[in-house]
């Protein structure tokens, strides 16, 4: 088994309250995992710790064998293999193509490659032809898909999504689920989804973990 993440004795404490308490968890590479729970269960915090956005209070997180919080290795190089789409993704008040290109430009990709990746990523999320559309003209579901296209443009190894279907309609939920399955099966992207949607969790993921009060039950 090629593991992606291995968690050992992980805790996260906010203001004296333990919001994560996970003694052990192993996540395989190339899988879709869903973390299912109500608001406040610890789903977003767990994704943020795995994604190097929040440090754990105690414990170890191994990423492909590397102790990412205690190794002293440059975390930016590890972080660049991952990306996260939040529940309410922020788009810049500009065109769709400029939003998708953002991560590529700050990495100094050539202009021709940026253009090609924009076209490819918008096609993947069924938004071909939206390049010149302004962010404020988009529906909630379209915003979510542009955010995913922006994430895909940098070719991540791991894609984190926090409540991706919370503010979208049924049709968009179906589009998003099909897209995530395709990204996993064709590009072998490992996907971690935090959700309160039982149907999405069990319909999409290879394995579902239920969180309650920061613990996996």
CSV table of C-alpha atoms in Angstrom, one decimal:
chain,number,residue,atom,x,y,z
A,1,UNK,CA,0.0,0.0,0.0
A,2,UNK,CA,1.3,3.4,-1.0
A,3,UNK,CA,0.1,5.7,1.8
A,4,UNK,CA,-0.3,9.4,1.2
A,5,UNK,CA,-0.9,10.6,4.8
A,6,UNK,CA,-0.3,8.8,8.0
A,7,UNK,CA,-1.6,10.5,11.2
A,8,UNK,CA,-0.2,9.6,14.6
A,9,UNK,CA,-1.7,11.1,17.9
A,10,UNK,CA,-3.0,14.2,16.2
A,11,UNK,CA,-4.7,16.9,18.3
A,12,UNK,CA,-5.6,20.5,17.6
A,13,UNK,CA,-6.6,22.8,20.4
A,14,UNK,CA,-8.3,26.2,20.1
A,15,UNK,CA,-8.8,28.4,23.2
A,16,UNK,CA,-8.3,25.4,25.5
A,17,UNK,CA,-10.8,23.2,23.6
A,18,UNK,CA,-9.7,20.1,21.8
A,19,UNK,CA,-11.2,20.4,18.3
A,20,UNK,CA,-9.3,17.4,16.8
A,21,UNK,CA,-8.3,14.2,18.5
A,22,UNK,CA,-7.3,11.5,16.0
A,23,UNK,CA,-4.9,8.8,17.4
A,24,UNK,CA,-4.3,7.1,14.1
A,25,UNK,CA,-5.4,7.4,10.5
A,26,UNK,CA,-3.9,6.2,7.2
A,27,UNK,CA,-4.9,7.6,3.8
A,28,UNK,CA,-3.8,5.9,0.6
A,29,UNK,CA,-2.5,7.6,-2.5
A,30,UNK,CA,-4.9,7.9,-5.5
A,31,UNK,CA,-8.1,7.5,-3.5
A,32,UNK,CA,-11.2,9.7,-2.8
A,33,UNK,CA,-11.9,10.1,0.9
A,34,UNK,CA,-14.9,11.8,2.4
A,35,UNK,CA,-15.0,13.3,5.9
A,36,UNK,CA,-18.6,13.4,6.9
A,37,UNK,CA,-20.1,15.4,9.8
A,38,UNK,CA,-22.2,18.3,11.0
A,39,UNK,CA,-20.9,21.8,11.4
A,40,UNK,CA,-18.3,22.0,14.1
A,41,UNK,CA,-17.3,18.3,13.8
A,42,UNK,CA,-13.7,19.1,12.9
A,43,UNK,CA,-13.8,18.5,9.1
A,44,UNK,CA,-12.5,21.8,8.0
A,45,UNK,CA,-9.8,21.9,10.7
A,46,UNK,CA,-8.6,18.4,9.7
A,47,UNK,CA,-8.3,19.4,6.0
A,48,UNK,CA,-6.5,22.6,7.0
A,49,UNK,CA,-4.0,20.7,9.1
A,50,UNK,CA,-3.4,18.1,6.3
A,51,UNK,CA,-3.0,21.0,3.8
A,52,UNK,CA,-0.4,22.7,5.9
A,53,UNK,CA,-2.6,25.7,6.6
A,54,UNK,CA,-2.8,25.0,10.3
A,55,UNK,CA,-0.2,23.4,12.5
A,56,UNK,CA,-1.3,20.6,14.8
A,57,UNK,CA,-1.1,21.1,18.6
A,58,UNK,CA,0.5,17.6,19.1
A,59,UNK,CA,1.2,14.6,17.0
A,60,UNK,CA,2.8,13.7,13.7
A,61,UNK,CA,1.5,13.9,10.1
A,62,UNK,CA,3.6,11.9,7.6
A,63,UNK,CA,3.1,12.8,3.9
A,64,UNK,CA,4.7,10.2,1.7
A,65,UNK,CA,6.9,9.3,4.6
A,66,UNK,CA,7.9,12.8,5.4
A,67,UNK,CA,7.1,14.2,8.8
A,68,UNK,CA,5.8,17.5,7.4
A,69,UNK,CA,5.5,19.5,10.6
A,70,UNK,CA,8.7,18.3,12.3
A,71,UNK,CA,11.2,17.6,9.5
A,72,UNK,CA,12.6,21.1,9.0
A,73,UNK,CA,12.0,20.6,5.3
A,74,UNK,CA,10.8,23.6,3.3
A,75,UNK,CA,7.0,23.3,3.6
A,76,UNK,CA,6.4,25.4,0.5
A,77,UNK,CA,7.7,22.7,-1.8
A,78,UNK,CA,5.3,20.2,-0.1
A,79,UNK,CA,2.5,22.7,-0.1
A,80,UNK,CA,2.8,23.1,-3.8
A,81,UNK,CA,1.7,19.5,-4.3
A,82,UNK,CA,-1.7,20.3,-2.7
A,83,UNK,CA,-4.5,22.8,-3.2
A,84,UNK,CA,-7.8,23.5,-1.4
A,85,UNK,CA,-11.1,24.7,-2.6
A,86,UNK,CA,-13.1,26.3,0.2
A,87,UNK,CA,-16.8,26.3,0.8
A,88,UNK,CA,-17.1,29.9,-0.4
A,89,UNK,CA,-14.3,30.3,-2.8
A,90,UNK,CA,-13.0,33.8,-3.5
A,91,UNK,CA,-12.7,34.9,-7.1
A,92,UNK,CA,-10.9,38.1,-8.0
A,93,UNK,CA,-13.1,40.8,-9.6
A,94,UNK,CA,-11.8,40.1,-13.1
A,95,UNK,CA,-12.3,37.6,-15.9
A,96,UNK,CA,-12.6,33.8,-15.5
A,97,UNK,CA,-9.3,33.3,-17.4
A,98,UNK,CA,-7.4,35.7,-15.1
A,99,UNK,CA,-8.7,33.8,-12.0
A,100,UNK,CA,-7.7,30.4,-13.4
A,101,UNK,CA,-4.3,31.8,-14.4
A,102,UNK,CA,-3.5,33.2,-11.0
A,103,UNK,CA,-1.5,30.3,-9.6
A,104,UNK,CA,0.4,29.8,-12.8
A,105,UNK,CA,1.4,33.5,-13.1
A,106,UNK,CA,2.8,33.6,-9.5
A,107,UNK,CA,4.8,30.5,-10.5
A,108,UNK,CA,6.1,32.3,-13.6
A,109,UNK,CA,4.7,29.8,-16.2
A,110,UNK,CA,5.2,30.9,-19.8
A,111,UNK,CA,2.3,32.8,-21.3
A,112,UNK,CA,1.6,30.2,-24.0
A,113,UNK,CA,1.4,27.4,-21.4
A,114,UNK,CA,-0.9,29.5,-19.2
A,115,UNK,CA,-3.3,29.9,-22.1
A,116,UNK,CA,-3.3,26.2,-22.9
A,117,UNK,CA,-3.9,25.2,-19.3
A,118,UNK,CA,-6.8,27.7,-18.9
A,119,UNK,CA,-8.4,26.1,-22.0
A,120,UNK,CA,-7.9,22.6,-20.7
A,121,UNK,CA,-9.0,23.2,-17.2
A,122,UNK,CA,-12.2,25.1,-18.1
A,123,UNK,CA,-13.0,22.2,-20.5
A,124,UNK,CA,-12.6,19.8,-17.6
A,125,UNK,CA,-15.1,21.7,-15.5
A,126,UNK,CA,-17.6,22.1,-18.4
A,127,UNK,CA,-17.0,25.9,-18.7
A,128,UNK,CA,-15.5,26.1,-22.1
A,129,UNK,CA,-16.1,29.6,-23.6
A,130,UNK,CA,-16.3,31.3,-20.2
A,131,UNK,CA,-12.8,32.8,-20.4
A,132,UNK,CA,-14.0,36.4,-20.8
A,133,UNK,CA,-16.9,36.1,-18.4
A,134,UNK,CA,-16.6,38.3,-15.3
A,135,UNK,CA,-16.6,36.7,-11.9
A,136,UNK,CA,-19.6,38.7,-10.7
A,137,UNK,CA,-21.6,37.4,-13.6
A,138,UNK,CA,-21.3,33.7,-12.4
A,139,UNK,CA,-23.8,31.6,-10.5
A,140,UNK,CA,-22.8,29.9,-7.3
A,141,UNK,CA,-22.1,26.6,-9.1
A,142,UNK,CA,-20.1,28.3,-11.8
A,143,UNK,CA,-18.0,30.0,-9.1
A,144,UNK,CA,-17.3,26.6,-7.5
A,145,UNK,CA,-16.2,25.2,-10.9
A,146,UNK,CA,-14.0,28.1,-11.7
A,147,UNK,CA,-12.3,27.6,-8.3
A,148,UNK,CA,-11.7,23.9,-9.1
A,149,UNK,CA,-10.3,24.9,-12.5
A,150,UNK,CA,-7.9,27.3,-10.8
A,151,UNK,CA,-6.9,24.5,-8.5
A,152,UNK,CA,-6.4,22.0,-11.3
A,153,UNK,CA,-4.3,24.5,-13.3
A,154,UNK,CA,-1.3,23.9,-11.0
A,155,UNK,CA,-1.6,20.1,-11.4
A,156,UNK,CA,-1.9,19.2,-7.7
A,157,UNK,CA,-1.2,15.8,-6.4
A,158,UNK,CA,-3.8,16.3,-3.7
A,159,UNK,CA,-7.1,18.2,-4.0
A,160,UNK,CA,-9.0,19.2,-0.8
A,161,UNK,CA,-12.6,20.4,-1.0
A,162,UNK,CA,-14.5,21.9,1.9
A,163,UNK,CA,-18.3,21.5,1.5
A,164,UNK,CA,-18.1,21.7,-2.3
A,165,UNK,CA,-21.9,21.2,-2.7
A,166,UNK,CA,-23.1,23.4,0.1
A,167,UNK,CA,-24.3,26.4,-2.0
A,168,UNK,CA,-25.1,24.8,-5.4
A,169,UNK,CA,-28.1,23.3,-7.1
A,170,UNK,CA,-28.8,19.6,-7.7
A,171,UNK,CA,-27.6,19.8,-11.3
A,172,UNK,CA,-24.3,21.3,-10.3
A,173,UNK,CA,-23.8,18.7,-7.5
A,174,UNK,CA,-24.1,16.0,-10.2
A,175,UNK,CA,-21.6,17.8,-12.4
A,176,UNK,CA,-19.1,18.3,-9.5
A,177,UNK,CA,-19.3,14.6,-8.4
A,178,UNK,CA,-18.8,13.4,-12.0
A,179,UNK,CA,-15.8,15.8,-12.3
A,180,UNK,CA,-14.2,14.6,-9.1
A,181,UNK,CA,-14.6,10.9,-10.1
A,182,UNK,CA,-13.0,11.8,-13.5
A,183,UNK,CA,-10.1,13.7,-12.0
A,184,UNK,CA,-9.4,10.8,-9.6
A,185,UNK,CA,-9.7,8.0,-12.2
A,186,UNK,CA,-8.0,9.7,-15.2
A,187,UNK,CA,-5.4,12.0,-13.5
A,188,UNK,CA,-4.9,9.9,-10.3
A,189,UNK,CA,-5.4,13.0,-8.1
A,190,UNK,CA,-6.0,12.1,-4.5
A,191,UNK,CA,-9.1,13.9,-3.3
A,192,UNK,CA,-10.2,14.7,0.3
A,193,UNK,CA,-13.8,16.1,0.7
A,194,UNK,CA,-15.3,17.5,3.8
A,195,UNK,CA,-19.1,17.3,3.6
A,196,UNK,CA,-22.3,17.1,5.5
A,197,UNK,CA,-24.0,15.5,2.4
A,198,UNK,CA,-24.5,11.8,3.1
A,199,UNK,CA,-25.4,11.0,-0.5
A,200,UNK,CA,-22.3,12.7,-1.8
A,201,UNK,CA,-20.0,11.1,0.7
A,202,UNK,CA,-21.1,7.5,0.1
A,203,UNK,CA,-21.8,8.0,-3.6
A,204,UNK,CA,-18.4,9.5,-4.4
A,205,UNK,CA,-15.7,8.3,-1.9
A,206,UNK,CA,-13.8,5.1,-1.8
A,207,UNK,CA,-14.0,5.4,2.0
A,208,UNK,CA,-16.0,7.6,4.4
A,209,UNK,CA,-14.8,8.7,7.8
A,210,UNK,CA,-17.5,10.1,10.1
A,211,UNK,CA,-16.3,12.9,12.4
A,212,UNK,CA,-18.0,14.0,15.7
A,213,UNK,CA,-16.5,16.5,18.1
A,214,UNK,CA,-13.1,16.2,16.4
A,215,UNK,CA,-13.0,12.4,16.6
A,216,UNK,CA,-13.4,9.7,14.0
A,217,UNK,CA,-16.2,7.4,15.1
